[in-house]
Coordinates of C-alpha atoms (C1' of nucleotides) in Angstrom, one line a residue:
Chain A
M13 CA 0.1 0.3 0.1
R14 CA 1.8 3.3 -1.3
V15 CA 2.3 6.8 1.2
P16 CA 2.8 9.9 1.0
I17 CA 6.3 10.5 1.8
Q18 CA 5.2 13.3 3.9
S19 CA 3.8 10.7 5.6
V20 CA 6.3 8.2 7.1
T21 CA 8.2 8.8 9.7
P22 CA 10.7 6.3 11.9
D23 CA 7.1 5.0 13.6
C24 CA 5.9 3.7 9.9
G25 CA 8.2 0.2 10.2
Q26 CA 8.2 -0.2 7.0
A27 CA 6.7 1.6 4.0
E28 CA 6.2 1.7 0.5
I29 CA 6.3 4.7 -1.3
A30 CA 6.2 5.6 -5.3
G31 CA 7.3 8.8 -7.0
W32 CA 10.5 10.2 -9.0
V33 CA 13.7 9.4 -8.4
H34 CA 15.2 13.8 -7.7
E35 CA 19.3 12.2 -7.7
V36 CA 21.5 9.1 -6.9
R37 CA 24.5 9.9 -5.3
D38 CA 26.5 7.1 -5.7
L39 CA 29.4 6.4 -2.8
G40 CA 30.5 3.0 -3.8
G41 CA 29.9 0.4 -1.8
L42 CA 26.3 3.4 -0.8
A43 CA 24.6 4.4 -2.9
F44 CA 21.6 7.2 -1.9
M45 CA 18.4 7.8 -3.8
L46 CA 16.1 10.8 -3.4
I47 CA 12.6 9.9 -4.2
R48 CA 9.8 13.1 -4.0
D49 CA 6.2 13.0 -4.6
R50 CA 3.7 15.8 -5.6
T51 CA 4.5 15.2 -1.0
G52 CA 8.1 15.7 0.1
I53 CA 11.4 13.8 -0.8
I54 CA 12.5 11.1 1.3
Q55 CA 16.7 9.3 0.7
V56 CA 16.6 5.8 0.3
T57 CA 19.9 4.3 1.1
I58 CA 21.4 1.7 -0.5
P59 CA 24.3 -0.2 1.7
K60 CA 25.9 -2.6 -1.2
K61 CA 26.6 -5.9 0.7
K62 CA 23.6 -5.8 2.2
V63 CA 20.8 -5.6 -0.3
S64 CA 19.0 -8.0 -2.7
E65 CA 20.3 -8.3 -6.2
Q66 CA 16.9 -7.3 -7.6
V67 CA 18.0 -3.7 -6.3
L68 CA 21.4 -3.4 -7.1
A69 CA 20.0 -3.8 -10.6
A70 CA 17.3 -1.2 -10.7
L71 CA 19.7 1.0 -9.0
K72 CA 22.3 0.2 -11.8
A73 CA 19.1 0.8 -15.0
V74 CA 17.4 3.5 -13.5
S75 CA 17.9 7.1 -14.3
R76 CA 16.6 10.4 -12.9
E77 CA 13.2 11.1 -12.9
S78 CA 12.1 7.8 -14.0
V79 CA 8.9 6.1 -11.8
V80 CA 9.7 3.6 -9.3
R81 CA 7.7 1.9 -6.3
V82 CA 9.6 1.7 -3.9
S83 CA 9.4 -0.3 -0.7
G84 CA 11.2 -1.6 3.2
P85 CA 11.8 -0.6 6.4
I86 CA 11.5 3.2 7.8
K87 CA 15.0 4.6 9.7
A88 CA 15.4 7.1 11.9
M89 CA 18.9 9.0 11.0
D90 CA 19.6 12.7 11.8
K91 CA 22.4 12.5 9.2
A92 CA 19.1 12.3 5.7
P93 CA 17.1 15.2 4.9
G94 CA 14.1 14.4 6.8
G95 CA 15.1 12.6 9.8
R96 CA 15.2 9.9 8.9
E97 CA 15.3 7.4 5.4
L98 CA 14.3 3.7 4.2
V99 CA 16.4 0.9 3.3
P100 CA 15.0 -0.7 -0.1
E101 CA 14.2 -4.0 -0.2
K102 CA 12.5 -4.0 -3.5
I103 CA 12.7 -1.6 -6.2
E104 CA 10.8 -2.0 -9.2
I105 CA 10.6 0.8 -12.0
I106 CA 7.6 1.2 -12.9
S107 CA 8.3 3.9 -16.3
L108 CA 12.0 4.9 -17.0
A109 CA 12.9 7.7 -18.2
E110 CA 15.1 8.6 -21.1
T111 CA 18.0 10.5 -20.7
P112 CA 18.8 13.6 -21.2
L113 CA 16.3 15.3 -19.8
P114 CA 14.7 18.8 -21.6
L115 CA 15.6 20.4 -18.8
D116 CA 17.1 19.8 -15.5
V117 CA 14.2 19.3 -12.4
S118 CA 16.6 19.2 -9.7
E119 CA 17.6 22.7 -10.5
K120 CA 21.4 23.3 -11.1
V121 CA 21.2 24.7 -14.0
Q122 CA 18.0 27.5 -15.1
A123 CA 15.8 26.8 -18.0
E124 CA 14.3 29.7 -19.9
L125 CA 11.1 30.2 -19.5
D126 CA 10.2 29.7 -23.5
T127 CA 12.8 26.5 -22.1
R128 CA 10.7 25.1 -19.7
L129 CA 6.8 25.5 -21.8
D130 CA 8.7 23.6 -23.6
A131 CA 8.7 20.4 -21.6
R132 CA 6.0 22.0 -19.1
F133 CA 5.6 17.6 -18.0
L134 CA 8.8 18.5 -16.0
D135 CA 8.5 22.1 -15.1
V136 CA 6.6 20.9 -12.9
R137 CA 7.6 18.9 -11.8
R138 CA 9.9 21.2 -9.7
P139 CA 8.2 22.1 -5.9
R140 CA 8.6 25.5 -6.7
V141 CA 6.7 25.7 -9.7
A142 CA 3.9 23.0 -8.8
A143 CA 3.6 25.4 -5.4
V144 CA 2.6 28.3 -7.8
F145 CA 0.0 26.1 -9.5
E146 CA -1.2 24.5 -5.6
I147 CA -1.7 28.5 -5.0
R148 CA -3.9 29.0 -7.9
S149 CA -6.1 26.1 -7.0
A150 CA -6.5 27.7 -3.4
A151 CA -7.0 31.0 -4.9
T152 CA -9.6 29.3 -7.3
F153 CA -11.7 27.7 -4.3
A154 CA -11.5 30.8 -1.8
I155 CA -13.3 32.4 -5.1
H156 CA -15.8 29.9 -5.6
Q157 CA -16.3 29.9 -1.9
Y158 CA -16.9 33.4 -1.2
F159 CA -19.6 33.7 -4.2
H160 CA -21.2 30.5 -3.1
D161 CA -21.8 31.9 0.8
A162 CA -23.0 35.2 -0.6
G163 CA -25.5 33.2 -2.9
F164 CA -24.1 33.3 -6.1
T165 CA -25.3 31.4 -9.2
S166 CA -21.9 29.9 -11.0
I167 CA -23.0 29.8 -14.5
T168 CA -21.1 28.6 -17.7
T169 CA -21.8 30.5 -20.9
P170 CA -21.0 30.1 -24.5
K171 CA -17.5 30.3 -25.5
I172 CA -18.7 30.0 -29.5
V173 CA -20.5 33.0 -30.4
A174 CA -21.8 33.9 -33.3
A175 CA -21.2 38.2 -33.3
A176 CA -18.0 39.9 -32.1
T177 CA -20.2 42.5 -30.1
E178 CA -19.0 44.1 -28.5
G179 CA -15.6 45.9 -30.8
G180 CA -13.0 47.1 -30.1
T181 CA -10.7 43.5 -29.0
E182 CA -9.6 41.6 -32.1
L183 CA -11.8 38.1 -32.4
F184 CA -10.6 34.6 -33.0
P185 CA -12.3 32.9 -36.1
I186 CA -13.1 30.1 -36.2
A187 CA -14.7 27.5 -38.7
Y188 CA -18.6 26.2 -37.4
F189 CA -20.2 24.0 -40.1
D190 CA -21.0 26.5 -42.3
K191 CA -21.7 30.1 -40.3
E192 CA -19.2 32.1 -39.7
A193 CA -18.2 32.0 -36.0
F194 CA -15.3 33.6 -33.3
L195 CA -14.5 32.3 -30.0
N196 CA -16.0 34.9 -27.5
Q197 CA -14.0 38.0 -25.6
S198 CA -15.6 37.9 -22.5
P199 CA -19.2 36.3 -21.0
Q200 CA -20.7 40.0 -20.8
L201 CA -23.4 40.5 -22.7
Y202 CA -24.4 37.1 -21.4
K203 CA -24.4 37.0 -17.9
Q204 CA -26.4 40.6 -18.2
M205 CA -28.9 38.8 -20.1
M206 CA -28.9 36.6 -16.2
M207 CA -30.2 39.4 -14.8
A208 CA -32.8 40.0 -17.1
A209 CA -32.9 35.8 -16.2
G210 CA -33.8 37.2 -12.7
C211 CA -30.6 34.9 -11.8
E212 CA -30.1 38.9 -9.3
K213 CA -26.6 37.3 -8.5
V214 CA -24.8 34.9 -11.4
V215 CA -20.6 34.3 -11.2
E216 CA -18.1 32.6 -13.9
V217 CA -14.7 31.4 -14.0
G218 CA -13.8 30.4 -17.3
P219 CA -11.3 31.6 -20.0
I220 CA -11.6 34.4 -22.5
F221 CA -10.1 35.0 -26.2
R222 CA -8.1 37.3 -27.1
A223 CA -6.8 38.0 -30.8
E224 CA -5.0 40.4 -30.1
E225 CA -1.5 40.5 -31.9
H226 CA 0.8 41.7 -28.2
A227 CA 3.6 39.9 -26.8
T228 CA 4.5 41.3 -23.7
T229 CA 4.2 39.9 -19.8
K230 CA 0.7 40.2 -19.1
H231 CA -1.1 39.5 -21.6
L232 CA -2.6 35.8 -23.4
N233 CA -4.7 35.5 -25.7
E234 CA -6.4 32.7 -23.6
A235 CA -6.9 33.9 -20.2
T236 CA -9.0 33.1 -17.2
S237 CA -12.1 36.1 -16.0
I238 CA -13.3 35.6 -12.7
D239 CA -16.9 37.4 -14.0
I240 CA -19.5 39.0 -12.3
E241 CA -22.7 40.6 -12.3
V242 CA -25.3 41.6 -9.3
S243 CA -29.1 42.7 -9.7
F244 CA -30.5 46.1 -7.9
A245 CA -26.6 47.0 -7.3
D246 CA -24.4 49.7 -8.4
H247 CA -20.6 50.3 -9.3
L248 CA -20.1 51.3 -5.8
E249 CA -22.0 48.1 -4.5
V250 CA -20.2 45.8 -6.9
M251 CA -16.7 47.8 -6.0
R252 CA -17.0 46.7 -2.5
I253 CA -17.8 42.7 -3.2
L254 CA -14.1 42.9 -6.0
E255 CA -11.7 44.5 -3.2
D256 CA -13.3 42.0 -0.5
L257 CA -13.0 38.7 -2.3
I258 CA -9.7 39.7 -2.6
I259 CA -9.1 40.1 -0.1
K260 CA -10.6 37.4 1.8
T261 CA -8.4 35.3 -1.8
Y262 CA -5.4 36.4 -0.3
E263 CA -6.2 35.8 3.4
Y264 CA -7.1 32.5 2.5
V265 CA -4.3 31.3 0.5
D266 CA -1.9 33.3 3.2
K267 CA -3.7 30.5 6.2
T268 CA -3.3 27.4 3.8
C269 CA -0.4 28.1 2.1
S270 CA 2.6 29.1 3.6
V271 CA 4.4 26.2 2.6
Q272 CA 4.1 26.8 -0.9
I273 CA 4.6 30.4 -1.2
A274 CA 7.9 29.6 1.0
N275 CA 8.9 27.4 -1.7
I276 CA 8.0 30.2 -4.7
G277 CA 10.6 32.3 -2.1
V278 CA 7.7 35.0 -2.1
E279 CA 9.2 36.9 1.0
D280 CA 6.9 39.8 1.1
F281 CA 3.8 37.9 1.3
A282 CA 1.3 40.5 2.6
V283 CA -2.8 40.4 2.6
P284 CA -4.1 43.4 1.3
K285 CA -6.1 46.4 2.9
G286 CA -9.5 47.3 2.9
P287 CA -10.8 49.7 2.0
F288 CA -8.7 50.5 -2.0
P289 CA -8.6 53.8 -1.8
R290 CA -11.2 54.9 -4.8
L291 CA -9.3 57.8 -7.6
P292 CA -11.3 59.5 -9.8
Y293 CA -9.7 59.3 -13.6
A294 CA -8.8 62.5 -13.7
E295 CA -7.1 62.6 -10.2
A296 CA -5.1 60.2 -11.8
I297 CA -3.9 61.5 -15.2
E298 CA -3.0 64.8 -12.8
I299 CA -1.1 62.4 -11.3
A300 CA 0.5 60.3 -13.7
A301 CA 0.9 63.7 -15.7
K302 CA 3.4 65.3 -13.2
K303 CA 5.7 62.0 -13.4
I304 CA 6.0 60.6 -16.5
E305 CA 7.7 62.4 -19.9
D306 CA 5.1 61.0 -22.6
P307 CA 1.7 63.9 -22.6
I308 CA -0.3 62.4 -21.0
K309 CA -4.0 63.9 -21.1
Y310 CA -7.3 63.3 -19.9
G311 CA -9.0 61.2 -22.6
D312 CA -7.0 59.9 -22.9
D313 CA -6.2 56.0 -21.2
V314 CA -4.1 54.4 -18.4
S315 CA -0.6 53.9 -20.2
P316 CA 1.9 51.4 -18.9
A317 CA 3.8 53.9 -18.4
A318 CA 0.9 56.0 -16.4
E319 CA 0.1 52.9 -14.7
R320 CA 3.0 52.6 -13.3
A321 CA 3.3 56.0 -11.9
I322 CA -0.4 56.0 -10.3
G323 CA 0.8 52.3 -9.4
A324 CA 3.9 53.6 -7.2
E325 CA 2.1 56.6 -6.1
M326 CA -0.6 54.4 -4.6
G327 CA 2.1 52.0 -3.3
G328 CA -1.2 48.8 -2.6
H329 CA -4.1 48.1 -4.9
Y330 CA -6.5 51.2 -5.7
F331 CA -9.5 51.6 -8.1
I332 CA -9.4 54.3 -10.6
V333 CA -13.4 55.5 -10.9
D334 CA -15.5 58.2 -12.3
W335 CA -13.4 56.7 -16.9
P336 CA -14.4 59.6 -19.3
S337 CA -17.4 58.0 -20.7
E338 CA -15.9 58.3 -25.1
I339 CA -13.6 55.6 -23.8
R340 CA -15.6 52.9 -22.0
P341 CA -17.7 50.9 -23.1
Y342 CA -21.9 51.8 -24.6
Y343 CA -23.0 49.6 -22.2
A344 CA -21.6 51.7 -19.4
M345 CA -23.9 53.9 -17.0
Q346 CA -23.0 57.9 -17.6
Y347 CA -24.2 59.7 -14.6
E348 CA -27.1 61.6 -15.1
N349 CA -25.6 65.1 -13.8
D350 CA -22.7 64.6 -15.5
P351 CA -22.3 62.5 -19.0
S352 CA -19.0 63.2 -20.0
I353 CA -18.1 60.6 -16.7
C354 CA -18.9 57.3 -16.0
K355 CA -20.0 54.7 -13.6
A356 CA -17.4 52.4 -14.7
F357 CA -13.5 51.7 -12.6
D358 CA -10.7 49.3 -13.4
M359 CA -9.4 47.8 -9.9
M360 CA -5.0 48.4 -10.1
H361 CA -2.6 46.4 -8.1
P362 CA 0.9 48.8 -8.7
R363 CA 1.9 46.4 -11.2
M364 CA -1.1 46.9 -13.6
E365 CA -4.8 46.1 -14.4
L366 CA -6.6 42.9 -12.6
S367 CA -10.4 44.3 -13.5
S368 CA -12.2 46.2 -14.7
G369 CA -16.2 46.6 -14.5
A370 CA -19.4 49.4 -14.2
Q371 CA -23.2 49.9 -13.5
R372 CA -24.3 48.6 -17.2
E373 CA -27.6 50.9 -18.3
H374 CA -30.5 48.9 -18.1
R375 CA -32.5 51.3 -20.0
Y376 CA -33.3 50.6 -23.5
D377 CA -33.4 53.0 -25.5
I378 CA -30.6 54.8 -23.3
L379 CA -28.7 52.5 -24.1
V380 CA -29.7 51.7 -27.6
N381 CA -28.4 54.9 -27.8
Q382 CA -25.1 55.2 -26.6
I383 CA -24.3 51.5 -28.8
K384 CA -25.8 55.0 -31.7
K385 CA -22.6 57.2 -30.1
K386 CA -20.1 54.4 -30.5
G387 CA -20.7 54.6 -33.9
L388 CA -22.3 51.1 -34.0
N389 CA -24.9 49.3 -35.2
P390 CA -28.1 48.4 -32.7
E391 CA -29.1 45.2 -34.9
S392 CA -26.2 43.6 -35.1
F393 CA -26.7 43.7 -30.9
E394 CA -30.6 41.8 -31.0
F395 CA -29.7 38.7 -29.0
Y396 CA -28.1 41.5 -26.6
L397 CA -31.1 44.1 -26.6
K398 CA -33.7 41.5 -26.8
P399 CA -34.5 41.6 -22.5
F400 CA -33.5 45.3 -22.1
R401 CA -37.3 44.7 -23.8
Y402 CA -39.3 42.3 -21.5
G403 CA -38.1 44.1 -18.0
M404 CA -34.1 44.7 -17.3
P405 CA -33.5 45.2 -13.3
P406 CA -30.5 48.0 -12.8
H407 CA -27.2 45.8 -12.7
A408 CA -23.6 46.2 -12.9
G409 CA -20.1 44.0 -12.2
W410 CA -16.9 43.6 -13.1
G411 CA -14.2 40.3 -14.8
L412 CA -11.5 40.2 -12.8
G413 CA -8.1 38.4 -14.8
A414 CA -7.2 34.9 -12.5
D415 CA -4.2 34.7 -14.6
R416 CA -3.2 38.4 -13.8
L417 CA -4.1 38.1 -10.0
V418 CA -1.9 35.3 -9.6
M419 CA 0.9 36.3 -11.2
T420 CA 0.4 40.3 -8.5
M421 CA -0.3 37.8 -5.8
L422 CA 3.3 36.4 -5.9
G423 CA 5.2 38.8 -7.5
L424 CA 5.7 36.5 -11.2
G425 CA 7.9 38.0 -13.9
N426 CA 4.7 36.9 -15.8
V427 CA 2.4 36.1 -16.4
R428 CA 2.7 32.6 -18.3
E429 CA 4.3 31.2 -14.9
A430 CA 1.0 31.2 -13.1
V431 CA -0.3 29.5 -16.4
L432 CA 0.1 25.8 -17.5
F433 CA 0.2 26.0 -21.0
P434 CA -0.7 29.4 -21.1
R435 CA -1.4 30.1 -25.6
D436 CA -0.4 33.9 -27.1
M437 CA 1.3 34.8 -30.0
H438 CA 4.3 32.2 -30.8
R439 CA 2.7 29.2 -29.1
L440 CA 0.3 26.8 -29.6
V441 CA 2.1 23.8 -27.9
P442 CA 1.6 21.9 -25.5
Chain B
rG14 C1' 2.7 46.5 -36.3
rC15 C1' 7.1 49.5 -34.5
rC16 C1' 11.7 49.9 -31.7
rC17 C1' 15.6 47.5 -29.3
rA18 C1' 18.1 43.0 -27.5
rG19 C1' 20.1 38.1 -29.1
rG20 C1' 19.6 33.1 -31.3
rU21 C1' 27.0 28.7 -29.0
rA22 C1' 26.5 20.1 -27.3
rG23 C1' 20.2 17.9 -23.7
rU24 C1' 20.1 23.1 -20.1
rG25 C1' 22.7 27.4 -18.9
rU26 C1' 26.9 29.9 -20.4
rA27 C1' 32.2 32.4 -23.2
rG28 C1' 33.6 33.8 -26.8
rU29 C1' 33.6 41.0 -32.0
rG30 C1' 38.1 38.3 -37.6
rG31 C1' 43.5 33.7 -36.7
rC32 C1' 45.2 31.9 -30.6
rC33 C1' 38.6 27.6 -31.4
rU34 C1' 41.5 21.7 -32.4
rA35 C1' 34.9 26.2 -29.0
rU36 C1' 35.4 28.4 -22.8
rC37 C1' 32.8 27.3 -17.9
rA38 C1' 28.6 24.7 -15.4
rU39 C1' 25.8 21.1 -15.2
rG40 C1' 24.4 16.8 -18.0
rA41 C1' 25.1 11.8 -20.1
rU42 C1' 28.7 6.9 -20.7
rU43 C1' 32.2 4.2 -18.0
rG44 C1' 35.8 3.2 -13.8
rC45 C1' 36.6 4.0 -8.1
rC46 C1' 35.1 5.7 -3.7
rU47 C1' 30.5 3.4 2.3
rG48 C1' 26.6 8.8 4.7
rU49 C1' 26.1 11.8 0.8
rC50 C1' 22.7 16.1 0.9
rA51 C1' 25.0 21.2 -5.8
rC52 C1' 28.6 14.5 -2.8
rG53 C1' 34.0 13.3 -4.6
rC54 C1' 37.5 12.1 -8.1
rA55 C1' 39.0 9.7 -13.6
rA56 C1' 38.1 9.6 -18.8
rU57 C1' 35.5 9.8 -22.7
rC58 C1' 30.8 12.0 -25.6
rG59 C1' 28.4 16.5 -26.7
rA60 C1' 27.4 23.1 -29.8
rC61 C1' 28.5 27.7 -33.2
rU62 C1' 19.5 28.7 -36.4
rC63 C1' 19.1 28.2 -42.0
rG64 C1' 20.4 30.8 -46.9
rG65 C1' 23.9 34.1 -49.1
rA66 C1' 28.3 37.9 -49.2
rU67 C1' 32.7 40.4 -47.6
rU68 C1' 38.2 37.6 -46.4
rC69 C1' 43.7 34.4 -47.3
rG70 C1' 40.9 33.0 -43.1
rA71 C1' 33.6 34.0 -40.2
rA72 C1' 30.7 31.2 -34.0
rU73 C1' 32.3 37.0 -34.9
rU74 C1' 31.8 41.3 -40.5
rC75 C1' 26.8 42.5 -44.4
rC76 C1' 21.8 41.0 -46.6
rG77 C1' 17.7 37.9 -45.2
rA78 C1' 14.7 34.2 -43.7
rC79 C1' 13.4 31.9 -38.9
rC80 C1' 12.9 31.6 -34.2
rU81 C1' 13.8 33.8 -28.7
rG82 C1' 13.3 37.5 -25.1
rG83 C1' 12.1 43.2 -23.4
rG84 C1' 9.5 47.7 -24.4
rC85 C1' 5.9 50.0 -27.2
rG86 C1' 1.3 50.4 -29.6
rC87 C1' -2.8 47.7 -29.9
rC88 C1' -6.1 45.3 -25.0
rA89 C1' -14.3 44.3 -24.2

RNA sequence: GCCCAGGUAGUGUAGUGGCCUAUCAUGAUUGCCUGUCACGCAAUCGACUCGGAUUCGAAUUCCGACCUGGGCGCCA
């Protein structure tokens, strides 16, 4: 009966373990094999004169990163890592690894990200890499739990859609029988339809696709988005939900993943403090204009340099609110007293944008008007507009980039490190 | 799409016209070694992205292609 390596102690007496051969050190009459599974590493000590022919043959035949099953007595040993070692009665080579390896799992020699992603299955064998995805899993769990507890309905919406519904970003066209179709850039329109469906609070965690030809450390062509929409809520209420979610997620990771955080080498892991400052767009532009060389003025989008300048000033998570209506999508609700700005917001980490959202325009006539003002044709939005004619409550929501959340939480240099099999302009395999 | 920097053994690197039969580390193969823990020692193996040009001579210079990294633009 195989046991996890972490649970092997001198009290076990006898144990059977299975895992990957991390390293072999042959000292002559004595050899050590380090065996690794996802829970830890144990030393298998082989005094050559005292073990069976079968064990000696396996020691000679085995290569690094092969999968083996080893059984034998456990002994307390101060000199061994973890204070215990296994003396094998039997070593079974389950799967022999080819040599040489495409990258060094034991990390004596670092590999470049591109090399690592080409052999991701080997890369993730490294505890510090596995830790990223264990933390991502914990964060995802905390997020689902948060919304479940708050009474949200978790939904899934189509990723194959008929039309470019929002304009702006490039879409991936796909062959859909004899029709033209696209991969969806956002669940935006569908989650709004669910407000008309009376669901009141919905959340979707799923993939979004963008065909933008950007090659940066924070963009992907397939990303994971955490999207919510809430009926009878305004933008202020969903901002409170967002900052609460971020804090609760950090708290959960802090509480349950200390081993992984240490593994990755994050020294300054800190749960962000709420409430996050609400910085009006106009003030954000002023800060940026003072600090960066490129001229930036009211009405411009916030450039990466401006993002960094404002982020340095703010020092932690913050919101940018009250955006000019002209640079936000048609579905953002404008202020009654000043239609030049709207109830839209971005939630920022000092390094980059994590989320954007808004109170949506739910009044049919105004919405149609705003679509027209953006130079779009309301007729091509019929499937989206129809629900607005049959009882649409006021609502607000946001989308949060899960990959960037993990990236900024762990201080990773490249968003690809937070994604198992990232998709970018150049990478479609594995 | 634009700008910049790159492409050398499986991996990570040194090498900017002849000293390159290409450096170092790690690795692989073989041998020695009974307490290693980045074990040690010895031997062996293994690479200049591709095509063209300049030159007596090119890993090194030039041109083109392909690929990679970083920045910008773009980014509901």
